[in-house]
Structure formats: structure tokens, C-alpha cells
């Protein structure tokens, strides 16, 4: 796991199967983003059998099979789509292609698990909603900054236990390292990646909905900019937004591509959660100046001041829950409504954002 490269950051954990061998068959297609490895790690550790892989780039397929030697290279995407054994397809396509690909997967009677962001346009979202309803298939999303982060999972457990009372506000900071020379061309094309609020901002909005238990929210204000990367004119290197949930809870988040080279990880991601009876701070990937390790949780409430280093202690229950949801047609891992609402709000935040790029203020 490369802690300095967010695009290829793929957490692992001990295997905790929720199904018997061969009971849940999956495949991987569209290896455009390195998150496909994190997605497959979680599913395989939960007991899924990875039968197939397909991508038109043979080198990507070879690298994937080297990681998952049990997977076979399919000759075409249709070979996977038409295999009745495959229950779920995991994919990390170019963002603008994720929605249409999901529709194709669902139309073939399979559940779909895509990397974030799940869509780049509201039209894609509405199309996927219609297809999910028509087919009764799942359109699930890898919101890794909560689902694959033990401190974020632990925070959810604390909140559900009432440790800080009712959540009133969530502040999310999502800095990322650009590593421009290692990025594919599509990463810098606005139409293909969707914009910074649509892309990495989707993590922040999903967490807000989850921690506050909001079913809906309004984007009050949002901003984007290309402050310091004029050689990539379609890149947005900064974005922020303010939201108000349907229960009155609020959010502010900031995302950016300004992680300095001196940091030992790809981004100093932090989340602050304020409740009526206390607050929580998550230092997800490092504790600057103290420990270059992940998953530090600080919280204060009426019982006192608390700290827990939860790395390796919590695990990643989402993946096992997702497998069981697919088998039982339940929604314990994540509801479809939650997925689509997070997608809708990040698209709206992106669409209405004020552009602060020098000489482009509007």
C-alpha cells in the first residue's frame, strides 16, 4: 500500500468471510483508477471470489492478475456481463463513463459497485435511478474515505452510541497530493473527471449525510478554483462548500490538491464532528509531528477527554454487509437512496460553484 499516492491507496485487513467459498462471485472491469484494488481487497477479504477481470489495456490486466492470481482475463466485457455466476461487478472507470457503465451492468441483472464519484452529470444520475428501479439491481459506490477508514467507522459507532449527543455540524478537510506526472490525461479534463467538488468532494458530502442522519440537504454556497496549476487549465485544485441538512445540521468542507511533498502520506484528511454533548476529531491518515500512522480519534464529552488509536482494531464491515445485501436484497451496508442523494448534492455543489480562479471570478 503506497501511503504517498492517493490514487493507488488500497487498504487491506484480515480476511473475515461472510459467505462460503464460491457463494458470491464477482468480476472487475474498467481499471482506470487505482481504487479498484481497494474495492476488490475489501470484497475478497469478506469472502467474494474474484472470477474475471477485463480492461482493454493488457498491461493493467496483467498487473491486476499479479495481485489477484485467481482472476481470469476475459476476452471482452460481454463475456463477464453474460456469465450467470457473476453477481456483482466492481469498476473504476473514467468518471464520466461510470454512470453509463453502471446502467449496462444493471441491465444484465448484476449489481454494480463503482469508484466515486459515481456520476459527472445530473442526467447520468437520473438515468441510473431509472435503471436501478427497473431492474431492482444495486448501484453502490466506494466512498473510501469513510468505508475504508477505521477511524471514520469508529466515529460512526461513537455517534450511534450517543457519545456526543445529536450531531449539529460536520467539518471535513480533504487535502490530496496531486502527483501530476503520474496521472492519466483524463484526470485533467473537466468533462471527464467532473470537477473537484463532484470528484473528491463526494466523499465529504456522503460523510455529512451519514454522520448527521440527514435524508436530504441544500447546498448553500460552493466555490472552486485553479489557483496554482495554470499548466493544467481544466484542473480545479481547490473547492469548498457549505450545506444545511433537512434536520438543521450543517457542513463545511474543503478539498484541494495542495498536499506538500514533506507529508508522509497522500493527504492529512481530518473530520470534526460537533454534537450537543461533545465533539470528535478524526486524524485519518497521519497525526502530524507525532505519528505517521493512520486512524487517530480524539473526542470530548461530559465524561472527559478521550483518545483512541484504532488502526487495526475496527476493520471494514461495509464489504461484508454489501455482499449480504446483494444476496438477501437488503440495505444494511448503505441504502440506494443515500448513494443517490450524496451523488446529487455533489453534482449540485459543482454546478453552482463560484469560480475563484484568478481572472475568472464569476
GROMACS .gro file of C-alpha atoms in nm:
model
  362
    1UNK     CA    1   0.000   0.000   0.000
    2UNK     CA    2   0.152   0.329  -0.116
    3UNK     CA    3   0.068   0.583   0.154
    4UNK     CA    4   0.209   0.872  -0.050
    5UNK     CA    5  -0.007   0.806  -0.356
    6UNK     CA    6  -0.381   0.851  -0.301
    7UNK     CA    7  -0.474   0.718  -0.644
    8UNK     CA    8  -0.325   0.380  -0.558
    9UNK     CA    9  -0.401   0.376  -0.186
   10UNK     CA   10  -0.559   0.034  -0.121
   11UNK     CA   11  -0.610  -0.065   0.243
   12UNK     CA   12  -0.607  -0.429   0.349
   13UNK     CA   13  -0.734  -0.617   0.653
   14UNK     CA   14  -0.753  -0.974   0.774
   15UNK     CA   15  -0.997  -1.196   0.590
   16UNK     CA   16  -1.336  -1.219   0.758
   17UNK     CA   17  -1.561  -1.407   0.514
   18UNK     CA   18  -1.936  -1.365   0.549
   19UNK     CA   19  -2.011  -1.631   0.286
   20UNK     CA   20  -1.889  -1.979   0.197
   21UNK     CA   21  -1.625  -2.023  -0.077
   22UNK     CA   22  -1.784  -1.976  -0.418
   23UNK     CA   23  -2.112  -1.841  -0.280
   24UNK     CA   24  -2.054  -1.486  -0.409
   25UNK     CA   25  -1.879  -1.445  -0.745
   26UNK     CA   26  -1.758  -1.104  -0.862
   27UNK     CA   27  -1.565  -0.953  -1.151
   28UNK     CA   28  -1.363  -0.637  -1.208
   29UNK     CA   29  -1.377  -0.421  -1.520
   30UNK     CA   30  -1.251  -0.075  -1.616
   31UNK     CA   31  -0.919  -0.044  -1.431
   32UNK     CA   32  -0.877   0.329  -1.497
   33UNK     CA   33  -0.836   0.427  -1.131
   34UNK     CA   34  -0.622   0.253  -0.869
   35UNK     CA   35  -0.913   0.244  -0.626
   36UNK     CA   36  -1.021  -0.078  -0.796
   37UNK     CA   37  -0.762  -0.253  -0.579
   38UNK     CA   38  -0.909  -0.120  -0.256
   39UNK     CA   39  -1.256  -0.216  -0.373
   40UNK     CA   40  -1.151  -0.570  -0.458
   41UNK     CA   41  -0.941  -0.607  -0.142
   42UNK     CA   42  -1.245  -0.536   0.072
   43UNK     CA   43  -1.474  -0.771  -0.119
   44UNK     CA   44  -1.225  -1.059  -0.134
   45UNK     CA   45  -1.145  -1.026   0.237
   46UNK     CA   46  -1.520  -1.055   0.302
   47UNK     CA   47  -1.536  -1.382   0.108
   48UNK     CA   48  -1.609  -1.285  -0.252
   49UNK     CA   49  -1.446  -1.490  -0.527
   50UNK     CA   50  -1.292  -1.273  -0.798
   51UNK     CA   51  -1.351  -1.475  -1.115
   52UNK     CA   52  -1.290  -1.231  -1.402
   53UNK     CA   53  -1.111  -0.911  -1.494
   54UNK     CA   54  -1.142  -0.709  -1.811
   55UNK     CA   55  -0.984  -0.391  -1.941
   56UNK     CA   56  -0.873  -0.306  -2.297
   57UNK     CA   57  -0.525  -0.225  -2.158
   58UNK     CA   58  -0.347  -0.561  -2.135
   59UNK     CA   59  -0.076  -0.425  -1.906
   60UNK     CA   60  -0.334  -0.318  -1.650
   61UNK     CA   61  -0.489  -0.664  -1.666
   62UNK     CA   62  -0.151  -0.832  -1.615
   63UNK     CA   63  -0.080  -0.615  -1.311
   64UNK     CA   64  -0.424  -0.692  -1.171
   65UNK     CA   65  -0.385  -1.068  -1.212
   66UNK     CA   66  -0.045  -1.048  -1.045
   67UNK     CA   67  -0.226  -0.908  -0.742
   68UNK     CA   68  -0.524  -1.145  -0.768
   69UNK     CA   69  -0.389  -1.463  -0.935
   70UNK     CA   70  -0.725  -1.638  -0.911
   71UNK     CA   71  -0.883  -1.396  -1.157
   72UNK     CA   72  -0.900  -1.480  -1.526
   73UNK     CA   73  -0.863  -1.232  -1.809
   74UNK     CA   74  -1.188  -1.207  -2.004
   75UNK     CA   75  -1.171  -1.159  -2.380
   76UNK     CA   76  -1.445  -0.896  -2.368
   77UNK     CA   77  -1.671  -0.713  -2.127
   78UNK     CA   78  -1.965  -0.912  -2.263
   79UNK     CA   79  -1.805  -1.237  -2.151
   80UNK     CA   80  -1.839  -1.108  -1.794
   81UNK     CA   81  -2.181  -0.948  -1.838
   82UNK     CA   82  -2.323  -1.271  -1.976
   83UNK     CA   83  -2.175  -1.500  -1.710
   84UNK     CA   84  -2.469  -1.606  -1.487
   85UNK     CA   85  -2.236  -1.685  -1.195
   86UNK     CA   86  -2.124  -1.323  -1.156
   87UNK     CA   87  -2.341  -1.141  -0.903
   88UNK     CA   88  -2.156  -0.809  -0.875
   89UNK     CA   89  -1.919  -0.614  -1.096
   90UNK     CA   90  -1.667  -0.373  -0.945
   91UNK     CA   91  -1.540  -0.097  -1.171
   92UNK     CA   92  -1.323   0.213  -1.156
   93UNK     CA   93  -1.383   0.364  -1.498
   94UNK     CA   94  -1.309   0.720  -1.608
   95UNK     CA   95  -1.563   0.919  -1.401
   96UNK     CA   96  -1.770   1.035  -1.697
   97UNK     CA   97  -1.815   0.671  -1.804
   98UNK     CA   98  -1.921   0.531  -1.465
   99UNK     CA   99  -2.291   0.604  -1.497
  100UNK     CA  100  -2.341   0.454  -1.844
  101UNK     CA  101  -2.133   0.150  -1.746
  102UNK     CA  102  -2.347   0.100  -1.438
  103UNK     CA  103  -2.662   0.103  -1.649
  104UNK     CA  104  -2.517  -0.168  -1.872
  105UNK     CA  105  -2.423  -0.381  -1.571
  106UNK     CA  106  -2.766  -0.346  -1.408
  107UNK     CA  107  -2.939  -0.419  -1.737
  108UNK     CA  108  -2.758  -0.755  -1.737
  109UNK     CA  109  -2.903  -0.842  -1.396
  110UNK     CA  110  -2.593  -0.773  -1.188
  111UNK     CA  111  -2.523  -0.538  -0.900
  112UNK     CA  112  -2.273  -0.259  -0.966
  113UNK     CA  113  -2.002  -0.125  -0.735
  114UNK     CA  114  -1.824   0.180  -0.871
  115UNK     CA  115  -1.549   0.404  -0.751
  116UNK     CA  116  -1.651   0.756  -0.651
  117UNK     CA  117  -1.760   0.989  -0.795
  118UNK     CA  118  -2.047   0.785  -0.937
  119UNK     CA  119  -2.162   1.043  -1.196
  120UNK     CA  120  -2.046   1.359  -1.366
  121UNK     CA  121  -2.390   1.490  -1.472
  122UNK     CA  122  -2.737   1.501  -1.322
  123UNK     CA  123  -2.867   1.336  -1.639
  124UNK     CA  124  -2.649   1.031  -1.568
  125UNK     CA  125  -2.785   1.021  -1.213
  126UNK     CA  126  -3.147   1.026  -1.326
  127UNK     CA  127  -3.077   0.754  -1.583
  128UNK     CA  128  -2.918   0.531  -1.318
  129UNK     CA  129  -3.211   0.588  -1.082
  130UNK     CA  130  -3.449   0.471  -1.351
  131UNK     CA  131  -3.240   0.166  -1.433
  132UNK     CA  132  -3.196   0.066  -1.068
  133UNK     CA  133  -3.573   0.088  -1.020
  134UNK     CA  134  -3.649  -0.104  -1.337
  135UNK     CA  135  -3.402  -0.386  -1.269
  136UNK     CA  136  -3.402  -0.393  -0.887
  137UNK     CA  137  -3.021  -0.403  -0.905
  138UNK     CA  138  -2.787  -0.210  -0.677
  139UNK     CA  139  -2.576   0.089  -0.779
  140UNK     CA  140  -2.326   0.108  -0.492
  141UNK     CA  141  -2.033   0.348  -0.455
  142UNK     CA  142  -1.687   0.317  -0.299
  143UNK     CA  143  -1.684   0.620  -0.070
  144UNK     CA  144  -1.348   0.508   0.060
  145UNK     CA  145  -1.279   0.800   0.294
  146UNK     CA  146  -1.546   0.662   0.527
  147UNK     CA  147  -1.589   0.297   0.424
  148UNK     CA  148  -1.218   0.212   0.416
  149UNK     CA  149  -1.101   0.424   0.712
  150UNK     CA  150  -1.124   0.267   1.057
  151UNK     CA  151  -1.131   0.598   1.243
  152UNK     CA  152  -1.427   0.711   1.032
  153UNK     CA  153  -1.612   0.387   1.106
  154UNK     CA  154  -1.534   0.421   1.478
  155UNK     CA  155  -1.671   0.776   1.477
  156UNK     CA  156  -1.996   0.642   1.339
  157UNK     CA  157  -2.009   0.386   1.619
  158UNK     CA  158  -1.949   0.655   1.882
  159UNK     CA  159  -2.226   0.870   1.736
  160UNK     CA  160  -2.472   0.579   1.726
  161UNK     CA  161  -2.388   0.508   2.093
  162UNK     CA  162  -2.477   0.866   2.183
  163UNK     CA  163  -2.122   0.964   2.284
  164UNK     CA  164  -2.162   1.326   2.166
  165UNK     CA  165  -2.540   1.362   2.153
  166UNK     CA  166  -2.716   1.480   1.839
  167UNK     CA  167  -2.476   1.583   1.562
  168UNK     CA  168  -2.506   1.951   1.474
  169UNK     CA  169  -2.214   2.012   1.239
  170UNK     CA  170  -1.953   1.826   1.038
  171UNK     CA  171  -1.636   1.993   0.913
  172UNK     CA  172  -1.439   1.793   0.657
  173UNK     CA  173  -1.089   1.863   0.528
  174UNK     CA  174  -0.981   1.655   0.230
  175UNK     CA  175  -0.639   1.762   0.103
  176UNK     CA  176  -0.480   1.537  -0.161
  177UNK     CA  177  -0.137   1.511  -0.323
  178UNK     CA  178  -0.152   1.584  -0.695
  179UNK     CA  179   0.137   1.368  -0.824
  180UNK     CA  180   0.064   1.525  -1.162
  181UNK     CA  181   0.329   1.336  -1.358
  182UNK     CA  182   0.170   1.001  -1.269
  183UNK     CA  183  -0.188   1.100  -1.351
  184UNK     CA  184  -0.363   0.991  -1.674
  185UNK     CA  185  -0.472   1.253  -1.925
  186UNK     CA  186  -0.840   1.224  -1.835
  187UNK     CA  187  -0.763   1.339  -1.481
  188UNK     CA  188  -0.705   1.692  -1.614
  189UNK     CA  189  -1.007   1.705  -1.849
  190UNK     CA  190  -1.304   1.873  -1.683
  191UNK     CA  191  -1.569   1.687  -1.880
  192UNK     CA  192  -1.419   1.351  -1.783
  193UNK     CA  193  -1.341   1.398  -1.413
  194UNK     CA  194  -1.639   1.620  -1.334
  195UNK     CA  195  -1.476   1.890  -1.121
  196UNK     CA  196  -1.321   1.881  -0.774
  197UNK     CA  197  -1.648   1.906  -0.578
  198UNK     CA  198  -1.805   1.634  -0.787
  199UNK     CA  199  -1.496   1.414  -0.751
  200UNK     CA  200  -1.323   1.419  -0.413
  201UNK     CA  201  -1.595   1.642  -0.268
  202UNK     CA  202  -1.833   1.346  -0.295
  203UNK     CA  203  -1.655   1.181  -0.001
  204UNK     CA  204  -1.724   1.479   0.221
  205UNK     CA  205  -2.091   1.509   0.137
  206UNK     CA  206  -2.151   1.137   0.187
  207UNK     CA  207  -1.994   1.155   0.534
  208UNK     CA  208  -2.208   1.455   0.626
  209UNK     CA  209  -2.529   1.273   0.536
  210UNK     CA  210  -2.417   0.965   0.728
  211UNK     CA  211  -2.296   1.128   1.049
  212UNK     CA  212  -2.592   1.367   1.076
  213UNK     CA  213  -2.851   1.110   0.965
  214UNK     CA  214  -2.982   1.354   0.704
  215UNK     CA  215  -3.203   1.229   0.425
  216UNK     CA  216  -3.165   1.548   0.223
  217UNK     CA  217  -2.968   1.874   0.226
  218UNK     CA  218  -2.930   2.203   0.045
  219UNK     CA  219  -2.605   2.340  -0.095
  220UNK     CA  220  -2.593   2.693   0.045
  221UNK     CA  221  -2.270   2.801  -0.120
  222UNK     CA  222  -1.977   2.646  -0.305
  223UNK     CA  223  -1.654   2.765  -0.465
  224UNK     CA  224  -1.383   2.622  -0.690
  225UNK     CA  225  -1.052   2.750  -0.826
  226UNK     CA  226  -0.737   2.670  -1.015
  227UNK     CA  227  -0.504   2.876  -0.800
  228UNK     CA  228  -0.165   2.733  -0.885
  229UNK     CA  229  -0.174   2.491  -1.179
  230UNK     CA  230  -0.213   2.705  -1.490
  231UNK     CA  231  -0.036   2.440  -1.699
  232UNK     CA  232  -0.349   2.227  -1.643
  233UNK     CA  233  -0.619   2.484  -1.724
  234UNK     CA  234  -0.914   2.246  -1.673
  235UNK     CA  235  -0.796   2.128  -1.332
  236UNK     CA  236  -0.959   2.264  -1.017
  237UNK     CA  237  -0.705   2.250  -0.735
  238UNK     CA  238  -0.935   2.395  -0.466
  239UNK     CA  239  -1.300   2.363  -0.372
  240UNK     CA  240  -1.522   2.417  -0.072
  241UNK     CA  241  -1.891   2.414   0.013
  242UNK     CA  242  -2.146   2.476   0.287
  243UNK     CA  243  -2.456   2.258   0.325
  244UNK     CA  244  -2.762   2.255   0.551
  245UNK     CA  245  -2.934   1.924   0.618
  246UNK     CA  246  -3.306   1.858   0.643
  247UNK     CA  247  -3.271   1.827   1.022
  248UNK     CA  248  -3.086   2.157   1.059
  249UNK     CA  249  -2.734   2.013   1.081
  250UNK     CA  250  -2.468   2.196   0.883
  251UNK     CA  251  -2.149   2.111   0.698
  252UNK     CA  252  -1.845   2.295   0.574
  253UNK     CA  253  -1.582   2.108   0.375
  254UNK     CA  254  -1.269   2.189   0.182
  255UNK     CA  255  -1.091   1.971  -0.074
  256UNK     CA  256  -0.769   2.053  -0.256
  257UNK     CA  257  -0.460   1.929  -0.438
  258UNK     CA  258  -0.202   2.109  -0.223
  259UNK     CA  259  -0.051   1.836  -0.002
  260UNK     CA  260   0.319   1.928   0.035
  261UNK     CA  261   0.590   1.678  -0.051
  262UNK     CA  262   0.711   1.675   0.309
  263UNK     CA  263   0.399   1.499   0.438
  264UNK     CA  264   0.446   1.124   0.477
  265UNK     CA  265   0.106   1.037   0.334
  266UNK     CA  266  -0.106   1.149   0.039
  267UNK     CA  267  -0.323   1.381   0.246
  268UNK     CA  268  -0.385   1.494   0.603
  269UNK     CA  269  -0.755   1.414   0.595
  270UNK     CA  270  -0.946   1.531   0.901
  271UNK     CA  271  -1.307   1.538   1.012
  272UNK     CA  272  -1.454   1.737   1.303
  273UNK     CA  273  -1.797   1.637   1.427
  274UNK     CA  274  -1.978   1.858   1.680
  275UNK     CA  275  -2.272   1.732   1.880
  276UNK     CA  276  -2.499   1.863   2.152
  277UNK     CA  277  -2.294   1.683   2.419
  278UNK     CA  278  -1.940   1.673   2.280
  279UNK     CA  279  -1.722   1.662   1.971
  280UNK     CA  280  -1.499   1.423   1.778
  281UNK     CA  281  -1.189   1.486   1.568
  282UNK     CA  282  -1.057   1.229   1.324
  283UNK     CA  283  -0.698   1.239   1.202
  284UNK     CA  284  -0.742   0.977   0.938
  285UNK     CA  285  -0.409   0.920   0.767
  286UNK     CA  286  -0.148   1.074   0.995
  287UNK     CA  287  -0.107   1.265   1.321
  288UNK     CA  288   0.132   1.538   1.208
  289UNK     CA  289   0.450   1.572   1.409
  290UNK     CA  290   0.353   1.287   1.641
  291UNK     CA  291   0.284   0.967   1.449
  292UNK     CA  292   0.294   0.880   1.079
  293UNK     CA  293   0.023   0.620   1.134
  294UNK     CA  294  -0.344   0.614   1.046
  295UNK     CA  295  -0.669   0.635   1.241
  296UNK     CA  296  -0.636   0.865   1.540
  297UNK     CA  297  -0.963   0.952   1.713
  298UNK     CA  298  -1.000   1.230   1.970
  299UNK     CA  299  -1.327   1.307   2.144
  300UNK     CA  300  -1.454   1.510   2.436
  301UNK     CA  301  -1.786   1.479   2.616
  302UNK     CA  302  -1.935   1.505   2.964
  303UNK     CA  303  -1.730   1.206   3.079
  304UNK     CA  304  -1.394   1.362   2.991
  305UNK     CA  305  -1.126   1.378   2.723
  306UNK     CA  306  -1.061   1.065   2.518
  307UNK     CA  307  -0.814   0.935   2.262
  308UNK     CA  308  -0.806   0.606   2.076
  309UNK     CA  309  -0.566   0.482   1.810
  310UNK     CA  310  -0.798   0.244   1.625
  311UNK     CA  311  -0.580   0.126   1.335
  312UNK     CA  312  -0.615  -0.249   1.302
  313UNK     CA  313  -0.890  -0.267   1.565
  314UNK     CA  314  -1.215  -0.193   1.381
  315UNK     CA  315  -1.197  -0.348   1.037
  316UNK     CA  316  -1.412  -0.263   0.735
  317UNK     CA  317  -1.762  -0.406   0.783
  318UNK     CA  318  -1.912  -0.238   0.477
  319UNK     CA  319  -1.783  -0.502   0.234
  320UNK     CA  320  -1.931  -0.800   0.415
  321UNK     CA  321  -2.256  -0.613   0.464
  322UNK     CA  322  -2.263  -0.530   0.091
  323UNK     CA  323  -2.219  -0.895  -0.003
  324UNK     CA  324  -2.503  -0.999   0.226
  325UNK     CA  325  -2.720  -0.715   0.093
  326UNK     CA  326  -2.666  -0.841  -0.261
  327UNK     CA  327  -2.759  -1.195  -0.161
  328UNK     CA  328  -3.054  -1.103   0.061
  329UNK     CA  329  -3.168  -0.786  -0.125
  330UNK     CA  330  -3.139  -0.584   0.194
  331UNK     CA  331  -2.983  -0.241   0.260
  332UNK     CA  332  -2.768  -0.273   0.570
  333UNK     CA  333  -2.439  -0.158   0.414
  334UNK     CA  334  -2.584   0.155   0.253
  335UNK     CA  335  -2.923   0.245   0.116
  336UNK     CA  336  -2.970   0.323  -0.251
  337UNK     CA  337  -3.137   0.650  -0.154
  338UNK     CA  338  -2.826   0.753   0.041
  339UNK     CA  339  -2.598   0.681  -0.255
  340UNK     CA  340  -2.808   0.879  -0.498
  341UNK     CA  341  -2.857   1.172  -0.259
  342UNK     CA  342  -2.482   1.206  -0.198
  343UNK     CA  343  -2.428   1.197  -0.575
  344UNK     CA  344  -2.698   1.457  -0.637
  345UNK     CA  345  -2.561   1.702  -0.382
  346UNK     CA  346  -2.202   1.687  -0.505
  347UNK     CA  347  -2.324   1.748  -0.861
  348UNK     CA  348  -2.531   2.046  -0.746
  349UNK     CA  349  -2.240   2.186  -0.543
  350UNK     CA  350  -2.021   2.161  -0.852
  351UNK     CA  351  -2.279   2.313  -1.087
  352UNK     CA  352  -2.345   2.623  -0.876
  353UNK     CA  353  -1.987   2.686  -0.760
  354UNK     CA  354  -1.836   3.031  -0.788
  355UNK     CA  355  -1.507   3.018  -0.979
  356UNK     CA  356  -1.228   3.192  -0.786
  357UNK     CA  357  -0.956   3.122  -1.040
  358UNK     CA  358  -0.755   3.441  -1.097
  359UNK     CA  359  -0.906   3.639  -1.387
  360UNK     CA  360  -1.210   3.408  -1.397
  361UNK     CA  361  -1.408   3.522  -1.092
  362UNK     CA  362  -1.777   3.499  -1.170
   0.00000   0.00000   0.00000
